[in-house]
Short mmCIF file of C-alpha atoms and ligand atoms in Angstrom, two decimals:
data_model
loop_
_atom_site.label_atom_id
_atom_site.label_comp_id
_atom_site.label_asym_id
_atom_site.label_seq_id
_atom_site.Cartn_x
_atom_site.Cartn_y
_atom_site.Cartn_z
CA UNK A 14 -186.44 85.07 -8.14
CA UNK A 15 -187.75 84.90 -4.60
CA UNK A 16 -191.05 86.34 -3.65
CA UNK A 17 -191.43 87.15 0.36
CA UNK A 18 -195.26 88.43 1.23
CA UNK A 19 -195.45 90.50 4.71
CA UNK A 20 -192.37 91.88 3.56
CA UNK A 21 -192.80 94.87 5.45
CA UNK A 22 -193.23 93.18 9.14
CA UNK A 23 -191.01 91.72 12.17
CA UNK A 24 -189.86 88.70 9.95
CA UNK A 25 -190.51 89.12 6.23
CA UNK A 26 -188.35 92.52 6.73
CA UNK A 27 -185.10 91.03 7.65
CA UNK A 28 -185.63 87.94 5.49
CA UNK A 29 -185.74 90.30 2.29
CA UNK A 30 -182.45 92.11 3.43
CA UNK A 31 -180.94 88.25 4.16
CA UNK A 32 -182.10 87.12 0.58
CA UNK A 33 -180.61 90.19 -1.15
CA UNK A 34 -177.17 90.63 1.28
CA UNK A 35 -176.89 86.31 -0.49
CA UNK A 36 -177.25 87.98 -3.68
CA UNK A 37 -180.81 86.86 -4.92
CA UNK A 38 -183.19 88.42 -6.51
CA UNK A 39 -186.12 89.05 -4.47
CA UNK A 40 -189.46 90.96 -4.77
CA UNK A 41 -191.27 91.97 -1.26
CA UNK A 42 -194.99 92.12 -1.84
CA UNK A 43 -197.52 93.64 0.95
CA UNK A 44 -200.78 95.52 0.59
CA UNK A 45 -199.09 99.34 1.38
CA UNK A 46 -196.14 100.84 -0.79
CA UNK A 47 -193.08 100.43 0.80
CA UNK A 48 -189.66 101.50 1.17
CA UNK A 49 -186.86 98.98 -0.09
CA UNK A 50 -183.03 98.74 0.01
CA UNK A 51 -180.99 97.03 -1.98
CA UNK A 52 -182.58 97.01 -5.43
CA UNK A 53 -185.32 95.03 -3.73
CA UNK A 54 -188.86 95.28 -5.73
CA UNK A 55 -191.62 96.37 -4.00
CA UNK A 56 -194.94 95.21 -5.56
CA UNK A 57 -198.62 95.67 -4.17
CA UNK A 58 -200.89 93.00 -3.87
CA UNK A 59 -203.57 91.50 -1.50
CA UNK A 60 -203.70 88.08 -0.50
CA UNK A 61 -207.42 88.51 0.00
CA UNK A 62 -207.46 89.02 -3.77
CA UNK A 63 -205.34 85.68 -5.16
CA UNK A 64 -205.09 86.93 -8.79
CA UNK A 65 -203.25 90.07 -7.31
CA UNK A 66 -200.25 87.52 -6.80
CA UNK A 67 -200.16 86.21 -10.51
CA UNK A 68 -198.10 89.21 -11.92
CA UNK A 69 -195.70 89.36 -8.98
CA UNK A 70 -195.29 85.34 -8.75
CA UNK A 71 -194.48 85.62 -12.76
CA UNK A 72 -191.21 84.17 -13.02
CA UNK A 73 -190.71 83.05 -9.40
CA UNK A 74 -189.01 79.88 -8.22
CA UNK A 75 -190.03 80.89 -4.93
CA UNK A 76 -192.78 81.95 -2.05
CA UNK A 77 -192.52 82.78 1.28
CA UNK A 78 -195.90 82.97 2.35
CA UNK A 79 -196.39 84.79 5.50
CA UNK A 80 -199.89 85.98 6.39
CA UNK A 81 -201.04 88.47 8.99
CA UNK A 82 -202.63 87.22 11.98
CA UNK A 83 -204.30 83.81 11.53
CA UNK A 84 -205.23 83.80 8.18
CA UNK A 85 -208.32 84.88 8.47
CA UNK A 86 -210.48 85.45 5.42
CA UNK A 87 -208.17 84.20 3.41
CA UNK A 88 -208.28 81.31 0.90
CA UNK A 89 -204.74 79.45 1.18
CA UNK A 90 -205.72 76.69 -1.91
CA UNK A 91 -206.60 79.33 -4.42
CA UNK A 92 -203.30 81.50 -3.30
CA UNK A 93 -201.31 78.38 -4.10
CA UNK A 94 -203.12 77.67 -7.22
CA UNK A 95 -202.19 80.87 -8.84
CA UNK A 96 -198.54 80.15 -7.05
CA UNK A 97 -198.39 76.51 -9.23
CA UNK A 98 -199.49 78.53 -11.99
CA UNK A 99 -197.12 81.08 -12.21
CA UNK A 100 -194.05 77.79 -11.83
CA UNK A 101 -193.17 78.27 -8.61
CA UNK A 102 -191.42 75.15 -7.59
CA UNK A 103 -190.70 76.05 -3.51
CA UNK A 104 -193.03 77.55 -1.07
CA UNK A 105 -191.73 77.89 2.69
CA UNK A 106 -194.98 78.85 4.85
CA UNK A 107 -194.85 80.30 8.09
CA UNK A 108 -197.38 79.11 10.40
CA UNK A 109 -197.04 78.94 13.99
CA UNK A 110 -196.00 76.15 17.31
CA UNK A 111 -199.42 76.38 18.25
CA UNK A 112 -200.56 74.71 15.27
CA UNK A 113 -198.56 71.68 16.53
CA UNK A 114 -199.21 71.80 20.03
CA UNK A 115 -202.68 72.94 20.18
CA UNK A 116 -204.17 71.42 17.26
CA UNK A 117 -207.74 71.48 18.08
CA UNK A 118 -207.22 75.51 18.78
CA UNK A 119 -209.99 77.16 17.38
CA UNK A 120 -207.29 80.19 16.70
CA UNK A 121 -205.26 78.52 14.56
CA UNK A 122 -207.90 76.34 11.96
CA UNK A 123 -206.86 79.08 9.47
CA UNK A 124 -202.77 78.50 9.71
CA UNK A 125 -203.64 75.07 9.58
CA UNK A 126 -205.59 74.84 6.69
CA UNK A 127 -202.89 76.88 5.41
CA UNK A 128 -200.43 74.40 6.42
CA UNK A 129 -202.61 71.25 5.05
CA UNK A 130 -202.86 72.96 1.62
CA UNK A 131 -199.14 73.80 1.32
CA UNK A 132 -198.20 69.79 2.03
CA UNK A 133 -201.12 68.98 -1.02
CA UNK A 134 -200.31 71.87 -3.81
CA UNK A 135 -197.76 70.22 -5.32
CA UNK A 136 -194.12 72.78 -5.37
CA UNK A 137 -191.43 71.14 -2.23
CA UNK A 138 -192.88 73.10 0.87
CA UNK A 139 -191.44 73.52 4.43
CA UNK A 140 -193.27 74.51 7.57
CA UNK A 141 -191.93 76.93 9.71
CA UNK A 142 -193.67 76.77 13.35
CA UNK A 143 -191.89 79.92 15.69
CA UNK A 144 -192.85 80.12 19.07
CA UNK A 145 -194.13 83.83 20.67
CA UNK A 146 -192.12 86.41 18.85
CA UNK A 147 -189.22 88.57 20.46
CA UNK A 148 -190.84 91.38 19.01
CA UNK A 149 -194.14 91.12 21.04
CA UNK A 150 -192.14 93.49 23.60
CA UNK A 151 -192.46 96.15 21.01
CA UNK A 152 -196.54 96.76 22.72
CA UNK A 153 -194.63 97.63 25.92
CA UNK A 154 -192.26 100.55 23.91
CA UNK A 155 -194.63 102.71 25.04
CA UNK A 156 -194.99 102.42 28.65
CA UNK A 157 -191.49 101.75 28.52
CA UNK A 158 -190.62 105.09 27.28
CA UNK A 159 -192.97 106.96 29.11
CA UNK A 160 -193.12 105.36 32.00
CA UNK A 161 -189.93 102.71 32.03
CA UNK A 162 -192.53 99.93 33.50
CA UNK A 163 -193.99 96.80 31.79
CA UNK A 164 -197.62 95.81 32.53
CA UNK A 165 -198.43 91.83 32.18
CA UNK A 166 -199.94 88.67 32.93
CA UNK A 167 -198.13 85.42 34.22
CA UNK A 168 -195.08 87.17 35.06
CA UNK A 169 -193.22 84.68 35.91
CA UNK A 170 -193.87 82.22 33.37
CA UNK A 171 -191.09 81.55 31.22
CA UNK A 172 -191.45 80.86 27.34
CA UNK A 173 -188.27 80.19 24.78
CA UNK A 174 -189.54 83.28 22.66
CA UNK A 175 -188.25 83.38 19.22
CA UNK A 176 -186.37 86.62 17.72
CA UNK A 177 -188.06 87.38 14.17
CA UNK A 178 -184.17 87.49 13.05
CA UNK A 179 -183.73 83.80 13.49
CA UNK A 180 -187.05 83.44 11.74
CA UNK A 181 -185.84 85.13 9.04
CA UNK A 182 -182.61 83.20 8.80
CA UNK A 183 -184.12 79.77 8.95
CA UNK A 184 -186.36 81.09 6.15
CA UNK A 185 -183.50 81.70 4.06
CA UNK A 186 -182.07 78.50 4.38
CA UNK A 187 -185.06 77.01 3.33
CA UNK A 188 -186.13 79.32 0.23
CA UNK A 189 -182.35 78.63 -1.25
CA UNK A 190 -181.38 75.04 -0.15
CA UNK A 191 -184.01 72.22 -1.17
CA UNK A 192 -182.29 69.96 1.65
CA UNK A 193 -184.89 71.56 3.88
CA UNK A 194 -188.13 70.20 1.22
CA UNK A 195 -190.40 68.12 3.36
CA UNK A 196 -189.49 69.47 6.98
CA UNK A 197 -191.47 70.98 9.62
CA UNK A 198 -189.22 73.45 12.10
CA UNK A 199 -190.47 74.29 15.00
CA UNK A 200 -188.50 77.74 16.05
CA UNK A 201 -187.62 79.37 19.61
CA UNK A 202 -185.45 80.94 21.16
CA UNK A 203 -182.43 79.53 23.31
CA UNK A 204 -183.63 79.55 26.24
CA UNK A 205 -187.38 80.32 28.06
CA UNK A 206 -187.55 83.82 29.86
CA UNK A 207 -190.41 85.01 31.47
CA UNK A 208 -192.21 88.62 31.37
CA UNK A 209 -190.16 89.94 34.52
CA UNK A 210 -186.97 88.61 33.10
CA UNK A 211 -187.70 90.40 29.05
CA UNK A 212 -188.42 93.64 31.53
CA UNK A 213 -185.53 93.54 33.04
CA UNK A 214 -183.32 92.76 29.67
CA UNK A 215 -184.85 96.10 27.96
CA UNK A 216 -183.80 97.67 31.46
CA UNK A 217 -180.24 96.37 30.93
CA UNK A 218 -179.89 96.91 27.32
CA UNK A 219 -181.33 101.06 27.94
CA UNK A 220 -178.86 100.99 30.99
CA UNK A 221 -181.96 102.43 33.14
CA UNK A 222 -184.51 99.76 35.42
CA UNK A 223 -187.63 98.95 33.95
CA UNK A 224 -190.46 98.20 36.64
CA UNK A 225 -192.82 95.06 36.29
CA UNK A 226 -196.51 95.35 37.33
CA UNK A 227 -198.43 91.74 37.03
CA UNK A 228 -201.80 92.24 35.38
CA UNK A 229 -204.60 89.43 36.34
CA UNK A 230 -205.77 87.43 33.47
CA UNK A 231 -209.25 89.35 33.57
CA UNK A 232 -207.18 92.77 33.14
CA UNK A 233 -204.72 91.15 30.41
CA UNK A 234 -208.08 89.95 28.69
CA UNK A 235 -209.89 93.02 28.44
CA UNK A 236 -206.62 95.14 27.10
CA UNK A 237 -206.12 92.55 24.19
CA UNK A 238 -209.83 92.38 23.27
CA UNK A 239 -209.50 96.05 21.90
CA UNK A 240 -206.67 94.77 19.15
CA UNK A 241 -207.22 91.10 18.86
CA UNK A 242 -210.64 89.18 17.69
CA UNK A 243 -211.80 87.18 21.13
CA UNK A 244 -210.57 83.23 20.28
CA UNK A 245 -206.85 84.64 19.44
CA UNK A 246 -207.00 86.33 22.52
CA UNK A 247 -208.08 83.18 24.56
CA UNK A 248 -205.51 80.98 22.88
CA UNK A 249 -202.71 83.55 23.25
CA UNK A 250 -203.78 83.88 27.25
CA UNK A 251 -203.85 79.83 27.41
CA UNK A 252 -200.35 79.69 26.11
CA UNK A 253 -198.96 82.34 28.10
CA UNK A 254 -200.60 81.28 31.44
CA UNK A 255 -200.99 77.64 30.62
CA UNK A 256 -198.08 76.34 28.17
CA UNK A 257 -197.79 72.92 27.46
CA UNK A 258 -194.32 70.67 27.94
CA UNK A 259 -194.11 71.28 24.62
CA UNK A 260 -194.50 75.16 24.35
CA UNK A 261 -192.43 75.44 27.28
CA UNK A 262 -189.15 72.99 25.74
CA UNK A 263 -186.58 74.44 23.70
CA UNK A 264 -186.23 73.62 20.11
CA UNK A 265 -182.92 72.18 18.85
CA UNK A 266 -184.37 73.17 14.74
CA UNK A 267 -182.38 76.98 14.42
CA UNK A 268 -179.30 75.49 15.59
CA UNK A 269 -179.63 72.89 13.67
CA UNK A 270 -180.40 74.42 10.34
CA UNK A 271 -178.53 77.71 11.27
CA UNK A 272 -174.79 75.77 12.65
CA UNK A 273 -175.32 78.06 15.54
CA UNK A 274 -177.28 79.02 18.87
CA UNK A 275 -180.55 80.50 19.06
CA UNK A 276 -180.14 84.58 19.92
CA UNK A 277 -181.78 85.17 23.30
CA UNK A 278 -184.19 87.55 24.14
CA UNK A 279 -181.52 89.72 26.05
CA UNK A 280 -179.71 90.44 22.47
CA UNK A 281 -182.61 91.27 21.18
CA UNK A 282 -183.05 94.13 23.66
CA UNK A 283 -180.09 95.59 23.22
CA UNK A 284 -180.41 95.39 18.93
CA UNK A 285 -183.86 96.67 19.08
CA UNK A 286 -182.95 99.46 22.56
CA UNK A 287 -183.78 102.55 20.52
CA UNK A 288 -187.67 101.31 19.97
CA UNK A 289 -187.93 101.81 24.21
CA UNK A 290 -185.56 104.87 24.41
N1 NAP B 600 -196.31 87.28 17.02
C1 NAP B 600 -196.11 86.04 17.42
O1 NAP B 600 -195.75 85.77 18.59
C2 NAP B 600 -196.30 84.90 16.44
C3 NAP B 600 -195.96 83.60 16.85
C4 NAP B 600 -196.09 82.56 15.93
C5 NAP B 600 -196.56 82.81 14.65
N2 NAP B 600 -196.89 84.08 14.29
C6 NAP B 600 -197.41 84.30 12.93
O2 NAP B 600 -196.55 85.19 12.23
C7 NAP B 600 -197.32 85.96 11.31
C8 NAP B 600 -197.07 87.43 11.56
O3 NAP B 600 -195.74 87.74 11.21
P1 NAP B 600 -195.15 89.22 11.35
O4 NAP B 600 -195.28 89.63 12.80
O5 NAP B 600 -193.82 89.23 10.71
O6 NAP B 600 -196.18 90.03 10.45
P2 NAP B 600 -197.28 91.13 10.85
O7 NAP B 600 -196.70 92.14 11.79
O8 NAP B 600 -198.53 90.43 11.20
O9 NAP B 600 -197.41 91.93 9.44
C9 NAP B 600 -198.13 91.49 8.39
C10 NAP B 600 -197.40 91.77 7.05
O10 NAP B 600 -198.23 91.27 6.02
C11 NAP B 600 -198.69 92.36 5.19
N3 NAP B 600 -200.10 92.06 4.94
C12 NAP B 600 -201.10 92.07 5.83
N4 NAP B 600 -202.27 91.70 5.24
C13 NAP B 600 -201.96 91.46 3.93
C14 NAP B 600 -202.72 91.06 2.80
N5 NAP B 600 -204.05 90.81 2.88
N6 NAP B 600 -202.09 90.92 1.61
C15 NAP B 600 -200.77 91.17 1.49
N7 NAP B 600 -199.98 91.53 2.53
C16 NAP B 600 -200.58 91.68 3.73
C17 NAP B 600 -198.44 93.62 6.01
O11 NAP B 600 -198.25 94.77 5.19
P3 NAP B 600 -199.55 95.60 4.66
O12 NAP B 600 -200.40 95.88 5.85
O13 NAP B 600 -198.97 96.82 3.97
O14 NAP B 600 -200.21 94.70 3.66
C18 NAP B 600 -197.15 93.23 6.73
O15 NAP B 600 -196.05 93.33 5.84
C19 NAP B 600 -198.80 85.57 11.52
O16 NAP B 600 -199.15 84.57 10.57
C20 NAP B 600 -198.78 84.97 12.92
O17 NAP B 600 -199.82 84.03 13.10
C21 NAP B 600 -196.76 85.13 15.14
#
């Protein structure tokens, strides 16, 4: 049995309908009830509260540990403690690039404690690192529908965003084949597309022009401050105005663990159109 936590979002989503379409069984844990397909089991727990996992980890082989945000207020060695407990023998953590490239980033200490305590716990473990998500074009569905314009910083700076559905893919791989035990992936997309180019894709995939509006850094800032606590909004503004070589290259890891290409941000337009109609 496979356990996937954030079950419910942009990655762990698709990865439970992957795991179940291969036939295993899985069990999709977040904090709300939920909805699930399949014959997939939905349990409740809190990965603030680490003995909340024990009963849903019973009998696992497997984790995917995905945690919201950065991992804030959250204790990643007791979470694996109770996972070593319970038997499980493979836990695949997603963490983030930044993490790599930024590793003094006071943003991402959490993911990278996480990421130190997954390497020392004991089960096989593999690192997943994805790049800025696809599905960060979801905050401009709004403005999008209402308006058909996109509002944001660095416009033409180009990133290989990740879609969550590769994510979810490489995740699969790695929860059911131990060839990936030991590895680090760093995940993006096939090729780097700026702001003004994802505007335009939505605008092609909805077969009706999407306008772009730049927003200064100072305007960008003071949006995200209402939704995001201050250092993840600096580091998220550094990477998007500021990425290094190494943020900005494309990784060769999903078609290498996948045997195929990297989706680009253009398909996932047109799969996800109906969020923007
Ligand atoms: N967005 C990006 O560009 C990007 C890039 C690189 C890495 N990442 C990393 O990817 C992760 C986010 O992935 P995502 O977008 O798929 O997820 P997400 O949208 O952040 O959703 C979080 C999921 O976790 C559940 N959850 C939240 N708090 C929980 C808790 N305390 N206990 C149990 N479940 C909890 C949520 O459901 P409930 O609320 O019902 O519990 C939901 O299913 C973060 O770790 C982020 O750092 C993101």
């Amino acid at each position: 049995m496979i356990v996937v936590t954030g079950a419910t979002a942009n990655v762990g989503r698709p990865l439970v309908q992957a795991l179940a379409a291969a036939g295993e069984q899985v069990t999709a844990v977040s904090r709300r009830r939920a909805e699930t397909q399949n014959g997939v089991r939905h349990e409740q727990a809190d990965l603030a509260v680490p003995e909340s996992l024990a009963p849903v980890l019973d009998g696992a082989d497997a984790l995917y540990l995905l945690v919201a945000g950065g991992g804030e207020g959250l204790d990643p060695r007791a979470l694996l403690d109770v996972a070593k407990a319970a038997g499980v023998r493979r836990v695949v953590l997603q963490s983030s690039q930044i993490t790599g490239t930024r590793p003094d980033a006071p943003s991402h200490a959490h993911l990278r404690a996480f990421e130190d305590a997954v390497r020392q716990s004991g089960p096989d473990w593999t690192v997943l690192r994805p790049g800025g998500f696809a599905s960060n074009a979801y905050m401009w569905a709004e403005s999008v529908r209402s308006r058909r314009a996109v509002a944001a910083p660095f416009g033409d700076i180009a990133l290989p965003v990740v879609d969550p559905a590769d994510i979810a893919e490489v995740a699969a791989a790695a929860l059911r084949d131990g060839r990936h035990a030991g590895r680090t992936y760093e995940l993006t997309g096939p090729a780097p597309v700026s702001p003004r180019e994802q505007a335009r894709a939505i605008g092609d995939a909805l077969g009706s022009p999407v306008r772009f509006a730049e927003l200064t850094r100072a305007e960008a800032r003071s949006a995200m401050l209402r939704f995001m606590p201050e250092p993840v909004v600096d580091g998220t503004l550094s990477v998007l105005g500021e990425p290094t070589p190494a943020e900005a290259r494309v990784s060769p890891d999903v078609e290498q663990v996948l045997g195929r290409r990297a989706r680009t941000f253009a398909e996932w337009a047109v799969r996800n159109a109906e969020a923007f109609r």
